[in-house]
Structures are given as C-alpha cells and as structure tokens.
mmCIF file of C-alpha atoms in Angstrom:
data_model
loop_
_atom_site.group_PDB
_atom_site.id
_atom_site.type_symbol
_atom_site.label_atom_id
_atom_site.label_comp_id
_atom_site.label_asym_id
_atom_site.label_seq_id
_atom_site.Cartn_x
_atom_site.Cartn_y
_atom_site.Cartn_z
ATOM 1 C CA UNK A 1 -13.442 3.322 -47.454
ATOM 2 C CA UNK A 2 -15.714 2.477 -44.549
ATOM 3 C CA UNK A 3 -17.895 5.124 -42.966
ATOM 4 C CA UNK A 4 -15.892 5.251 -39.673
ATOM 5 C CA UNK A 5 -12.582 5.624 -41.535
ATOM 6 C CA UNK A 6 -14.071 8.328 -43.781
ATOM 7 C CA UNK A 7 -15.282 10.224 -40.709
ATOM 8 C CA UNK A 8 -11.824 9.886 -39.149
ATOM 9 C CA UNK A 9 -10.179 11.144 -42.347
ATOM 10 C CA UNK A 10 -12.514 14.144 -42.505
ATOM 11 C CA UNK A 11 -11.897 14.922 -38.829
ATOM 12 C CA UNK A 12 -8.148 14.750 -39.455
ATOM 13 C CA UNK A 13 -8.533 17.092 -42.414
ATOM 14 C CA UNK A 14 -10.521 19.559 -40.300
ATOM 15 C CA UNK A 15 -8.003 19.453 -37.449
ATOM 16 C CA UNK A 16 -5.100 19.865 -39.846
ATOM 17 C CA UNK A 17 -6.762 22.963 -41.289
ATOM 18 C CA UNK A 18 -7.186 24.419 -37.781
ATOM 19 C CA UNK A 19 -3.488 24.144 -37.061
ATOM 20 C CA UNK A 20 -2.484 25.724 -40.330
ATOM 21 C CA UNK A 21 -2.339 29.350 -41.278
ATOM 22 C CA UNK A 22 0.450 31.793 -40.721
ATOM 23 C CA UNK A 23 -1.665 34.635 -41.921
ATOM 24 C CA UNK A 24 -0.229 34.604 -45.388
ATOM 25 C CA UNK A 25 0.205 31.059 -46.558
ATOM 26 C CA UNK A 26 -2.310 28.983 -48.386
ATOM 27 C CA UNK A 27 -2.732 25.243 -48.267
ATOM 28 C CA UNK A 28 -4.242 23.230 -51.074
ATOM 29 C CA UNK A 29 -7.246 21.215 -49.990
ATOM 30 C CA UNK A 30 -6.881 17.534 -50.852
ATOM 31 C CA UNK A 31 -9.411 16.316 -53.407
ATOM 32 C CA UNK A 32 -10.290 13.221 -51.372
ATOM 33 C CA UNK A 33 -10.112 12.177 -47.700
ATOM 34 C CA UNK A 34 -7.543 9.523 -48.687
ATOM 35 C CA UNK A 35 -5.238 12.269 -49.958
ATOM 36 C CA UNK A 36 -5.694 14.170 -46.697
ATOM 37 C CA UNK A 37 -4.537 11.165 -44.676
ATOM 38 C CA UNK A 38 -1.526 10.395 -46.894
ATOM 39 C CA UNK A 39 -0.468 13.978 -47.639
ATOM 40 C CA UNK A 40 2.902 14.824 -46.097
ATOM 41 C CA UNK A 41 2.851 17.545 -43.437
ATOM 42 C CA UNK A 42 4.226 20.976 -44.337
ATOM 43 C CA UNK A 43 7.851 21.675 -43.384
ATOM 44 C CA UNK A 44 8.049 22.612 -39.690
ATOM 45 C CA UNK A 45 9.671 26.001 -40.128
ATOM 46 C CA UNK A 46 10.400 27.050 -43.680
ATOM 47 C CA UNK A 47 12.217 30.388 -43.788
ATOM 48 C CA UNK A 48 9.764 33.216 -44.388
ATOM 49 C CA UNK A 49 12.248 35.382 -46.294
ATOM 50 C CA UNK A 50 13.249 32.543 -48.646
ATOM 51 C CA UNK A 51 9.607 31.706 -49.372
ATOM 52 C CA UNK A 52 8.621 35.330 -49.927
ATOM 53 C CA UNK A 53 11.221 37.823 -51.201
ATOM 54 C CA UNK A 54 8.656 40.610 -50.859
ATOM 55 C CA UNK A 55 8.462 39.918 -47.125
ATOM 56 C CA UNK A 56 12.241 40.182 -46.866
ATOM 57 C CA UNK A 57 12.118 43.507 -48.715
ATOM 58 C CA UNK A 58 9.386 44.804 -46.399
ATOM 59 C CA UNK A 59 11.391 43.669 -43.369
ATOM 60 C CA UNK A 60 14.463 45.520 -44.664
ATOM 61 C CA UNK A 61 12.358 48.674 -45.139
ATOM 62 C CA UNK A 62 11.159 48.677 -41.526
ATOM 63 C CA UNK A 63 12.720 51.170 -39.135
ATOM 64 C CA UNK A 64 15.199 49.920 -36.546
ATOM 65 C CA UNK A 65 15.083 47.722 -34.545
ATOM 66 C CA UNK A 66 12.436 45.773 -36.490
ATOM 67 C CA UNK A 67 14.445 45.683 -39.723
ATOM 68 C CA UNK A 68 16.860 43.250 -38.034
ATOM 69 C CA UNK A 69 14.170 40.914 -36.716
ATOM 70 C CA UNK A 70 13.898 37.193 -37.368
ATOM 71 C CA UNK A 71 10.511 36.647 -39.056
ATOM 72 C CA UNK A 72 10.613 32.901 -38.432
ATOM 73 C CA UNK A 73 11.014 33.503 -34.713
ATOM 74 C CA UNK A 74 8.285 36.163 -34.865
ATOM 75 C CA UNK A 75 5.934 33.630 -36.443
ATOM 76 C CA UNK A 76 6.785 31.091 -33.718
ATOM 77 C CA UNK A 77 6.265 33.665 -30.960
ATOM 78 C CA UNK A 78 2.945 34.713 -32.525
ATOM 79 C CA UNK A 79 1.775 31.100 -32.172
ATOM 80 C CA UNK A 80 1.100 32.024 -28.511
ATOM 81 C CA UNK A 81 -1.344 34.670 -29.760
ATOM 82 C CA UNK A 82 -3.218 32.630 -32.397
ATOM 83 C CA UNK A 83 -5.754 31.178 -29.999
ATOM 84 C CA UNK A 84 -7.134 34.703 -29.485
ATOM 85 C CA UNK A 85 -6.120 36.764 -32.552
ATOM 86 C CA UNK A 86 -6.303 36.501 -36.325
ATOM 87 C CA UNK A 87 -4.100 38.587 -38.627
ATOM 88 C CA UNK A 88 -5.610 38.156 -42.074
ATOM 89 C CA UNK A 89 -7.372 41.009 -43.820
ATOM 90 C CA UNK A 90 -11.076 40.666 -43.101
ATOM 91 C CA UNK A 91 -10.362 37.884 -40.601
ATOM 92 C CA UNK A 92 -12.716 37.402 -37.685
ATOM 93 C CA UNK A 93 -12.395 38.812 -34.226
ATOM 94 C CA UNK A 94 -11.969 36.045 -31.699
ATOM 95 C CA UNK A 95 -11.366 36.372 -27.961
ATOM 96 C CA UNK A 96 -9.119 39.243 -29.070
ATOM 97 C CA UNK A 97 -9.523 41.544 -32.067
ATOM 98 C CA UNK A 98 -8.254 40.831 -35.567
ATOM 99 C CA UNK A 99 -4.828 42.483 -35.789
ATOM 100 C CA UNK A 100 -4.740 43.202 -39.529
ATOM 101 C CA UNK A 101 -4.122 46.928 -39.884
ATOM 102 C CA UNK A 102 -3.323 47.348 -36.181
ATOM 103 C CA UNK A 103 -0.393 49.735 -36.743
ATOM 104 C CA UNK A 104 -1.726 53.275 -36.841
ATOM 105 C CA UNK A 105 -5.155 52.161 -35.616
ATOM 106 C CA UNK A 106 -6.570 53.869 -32.541
ATOM 107 C CA UNK A 107 -6.527 51.561 -29.509
ATOM 108 C CA UNK A 108 -9.966 50.079 -28.964
ATOM 109 C CA UNK A 109 -11.138 50.769 -32.505
ATOM 110 C CA UNK A 110 -11.118 47.444 -34.378
ATOM 111 C CA UNK A 111 -14.583 47.119 -35.909
ATOM 112 C CA UNK A 112 -16.945 44.704 -34.200
ATOM 113 C CA UNK A 113 -14.806 43.954 -31.151
ATOM 114 C CA UNK A 114 -16.067 44.586 -27.612
ATOM 115 C CA UNK A 115 -13.112 46.204 -25.846
ATOM 116 C CA UNK A 116 -12.723 46.920 -22.148
ATOM 117 C CA UNK A 117 -13.297 50.514 -21.104
ATOM 118 C CA UNK A 118 -9.548 50.800 -20.386
ATOM 119 C CA UNK A 119 -8.635 50.067 -24.010
ATOM 120 C CA UNK A 120 -11.473 52.157 -25.475
ATOM 121 C CA UNK A 121 -10.313 55.139 -23.422
ATOM 122 C CA UNK A 122 -6.556 54.602 -23.922
ATOM 123 C CA UNK A 123 -6.197 57.581 -26.258
ATOM 124 C CA UNK A 124 -3.358 56.390 -28.460
ATOM 125 C CA UNK A 125 -2.770 54.741 -31.817
ATOM 126 C CA UNK A 126 -0.805 51.490 -31.968
ATOM 127 C CA UNK A 127 2.799 51.709 -33.098
ATOM 128 C CA UNK A 128 5.770 49.409 -32.585
ATOM 129 C CA UNK A 129 6.884 51.061 -29.356
ATOM 130 C CA UNK A 130 3.447 50.906 -27.716
ATOM 131 C CA UNK A 131 2.948 47.331 -28.841
ATOM 132 C CA UNK A 132 6.357 46.453 -27.392
ATOM 133 C CA UNK A 133 5.361 47.974 -24.045
ATOM 134 C CA UNK A 134 1.963 46.222 -24.186
ATOM 135 C CA UNK A 135 3.429 42.821 -25.026
ATOM 136 C CA UNK A 136 5.974 43.000 -22.221
ATOM 137 C CA UNK A 137 3.129 42.881 -19.677
ATOM 138 C CA UNK A 138 -0.384 43.791 -20.890
ATOM 139 C CA UNK A 139 -1.867 43.946 -17.389
ATOM 140 C CA UNK A 140 0.568 46.546 -16.101
ATOM 141 C CA UNK A 141 0.746 48.514 -19.356
ATOM 142 C CA UNK A 142 -2.964 49.281 -19.280
ATOM 143 C CA UNK A 143 -4.748 48.568 -16.010
ATOM 144 C CA UNK A 144 -8.267 47.237 -16.503
ATOM 145 C CA UNK A 145 -7.669 45.402 -19.785
ATOM 146 C CA UNK A 146 -9.529 42.129 -20.335
ATOM 147 C CA UNK A 147 -6.436 40.572 -21.936
ATOM 148 C CA UNK A 148 -5.334 37.680 -19.720
ATOM 149 C CA UNK A 149 -2.051 37.042 -21.576
ATOM 150 C CA UNK A 150 0.954 37.198 -19.226
ATOM 151 C CA UNK A 151 3.191 38.870 -21.796
ATOM 152 C CA UNK A 152 6.426 38.216 -23.671
ATOM 153 C CA UNK A 153 9.333 38.981 -21.342
ATOM 154 C CA UNK A 154 12.144 38.532 -23.886
ATOM 155 C CA UNK A 155 12.852 41.779 -25.813
ATOM 156 C CA UNK A 156 14.173 39.878 -28.854
ATOM 157 C CA UNK A 157 10.982 37.822 -29.050
ATOM 158 C CA UNK A 158 8.916 41.033 -28.813
ATOM 159 C CA UNK A 159 10.984 42.666 -31.560
ATOM 160 C CA UNK A 160 10.554 39.624 -33.784
ATOM 161 C CA UNK A 161 6.797 39.265 -33.242
ATOM 162 C CA UNK A 162 6.247 42.986 -33.866
ATOM 163 C CA UNK A 163 8.240 42.784 -37.122
ATOM 164 C CA UNK A 164 6.256 39.674 -38.078
ATOM 165 C CA UNK A 165 3.009 41.563 -37.444
ATOM 166 C CA UNK A 166 4.217 44.550 -39.452
ATOM 167 C CA UNK A 167 5.046 42.280 -42.399
ATOM 168 C CA UNK A 168 1.841 40.207 -42.144
ATOM 169 C CA UNK A 169 -0.830 42.789 -41.264
ATOM 170 C CA UNK A 170 -0.716 45.369 -44.036
ATOM 171 C CA UNK A 171 1.740 47.812 -42.446
ATOM 172 C CA UNK A 172 3.352 50.257 -44.845
ATOM 173 C CA UNK A 173 6.626 51.738 -43.663
ATOM 174 C CA UNK A 174 6.901 55.515 -43.940
ATOM 175 C CA UNK A 175 8.706 56.767 -47.025
ATOM 176 C CA UNK A 176 12.368 57.504 -46.429
ATOM 177 C CA UNK A 177 13.669 60.903 -47.545
#
C-alpha cells in the first residue's frame, strides 16, 4: 500500500469511528487499514430491543409514557444531540455536559461542566417530565441558558429520546410495590 493510500485509509478509519457510537455499542477495530476500507458498514438501524433483551426489559419497567417508547426512534432523535452531548459512563463533557446519570441529578451539577448561572440556580433535579419540558424549547423553559438547541417539537420524539436516555444512561426505575 502506498503512503497516500495508507493515510487515506487511516483517515477513513478515524472518520468512521467518529460517526459510530450509540452510547452502548462497541465496534471492533480492524487489524489493518485494508480491513477498515473493505469492512462492510454496520446496519443502518438495527432494532435496539432485538440486539439487547436487557434494554427491552428496562424499557418495559419504565413508568408510562416512556415504557411504550420506540428506542430506535429515540436513538435517531438523539443523533441531533450527539454533537454536544455524550451519554457513556465517564464520557467527556463537550459543548454540553455528559448525560450519563442525568436522571435524579441536580440541574447544573454534572462534574467539570461550566453551566450558565440560569442552570446552576435552577433548583431542581432532572426527571422525565422536566426533561420533556426542557427539550420542547430549552430557551423558553429556562431563560438565560447557554443551550442554543431549538428543541424537539414532536411529543412522540421527546418521549422516545427520553426513554432512550433512561435506558442508555444508567437510570434505574423505582421499585414497583
């Protein structure tokens, strides 16, 4: 392999790695650049529940309305958020904070993230209802936030992304009596 083609193969491998990651999947790293170029792409939208029965069980254990969510749609909707947020345990803060463990966490309290005064002084812990209100229109939900995201107007998309986050970020549903 010539030097320019090796550089191109390595760049392709790096770019492919950047577009991967649903917070819970792993991708094997090809042993050689040639394998990276010829490796078939992952399926575009494999069902989350079929690939992970434990995720389906966690989804079913969520309180309504999240227990009826579509995790595949939630993953697709969350793609809008990936440029600013990570969801893996111990993942980095980016333009926005890492969202692992967000449910039950005090607003403005993710370690190492520089929040706006509005979020630091919000005085609530994140739950599904607050996140739903926030995601509908972050700028009107909490005036003074630095979050520039316009929001998710569709209530079904918000339900699905919140359920996806609950399943992917370490949320533990309360025990049922």
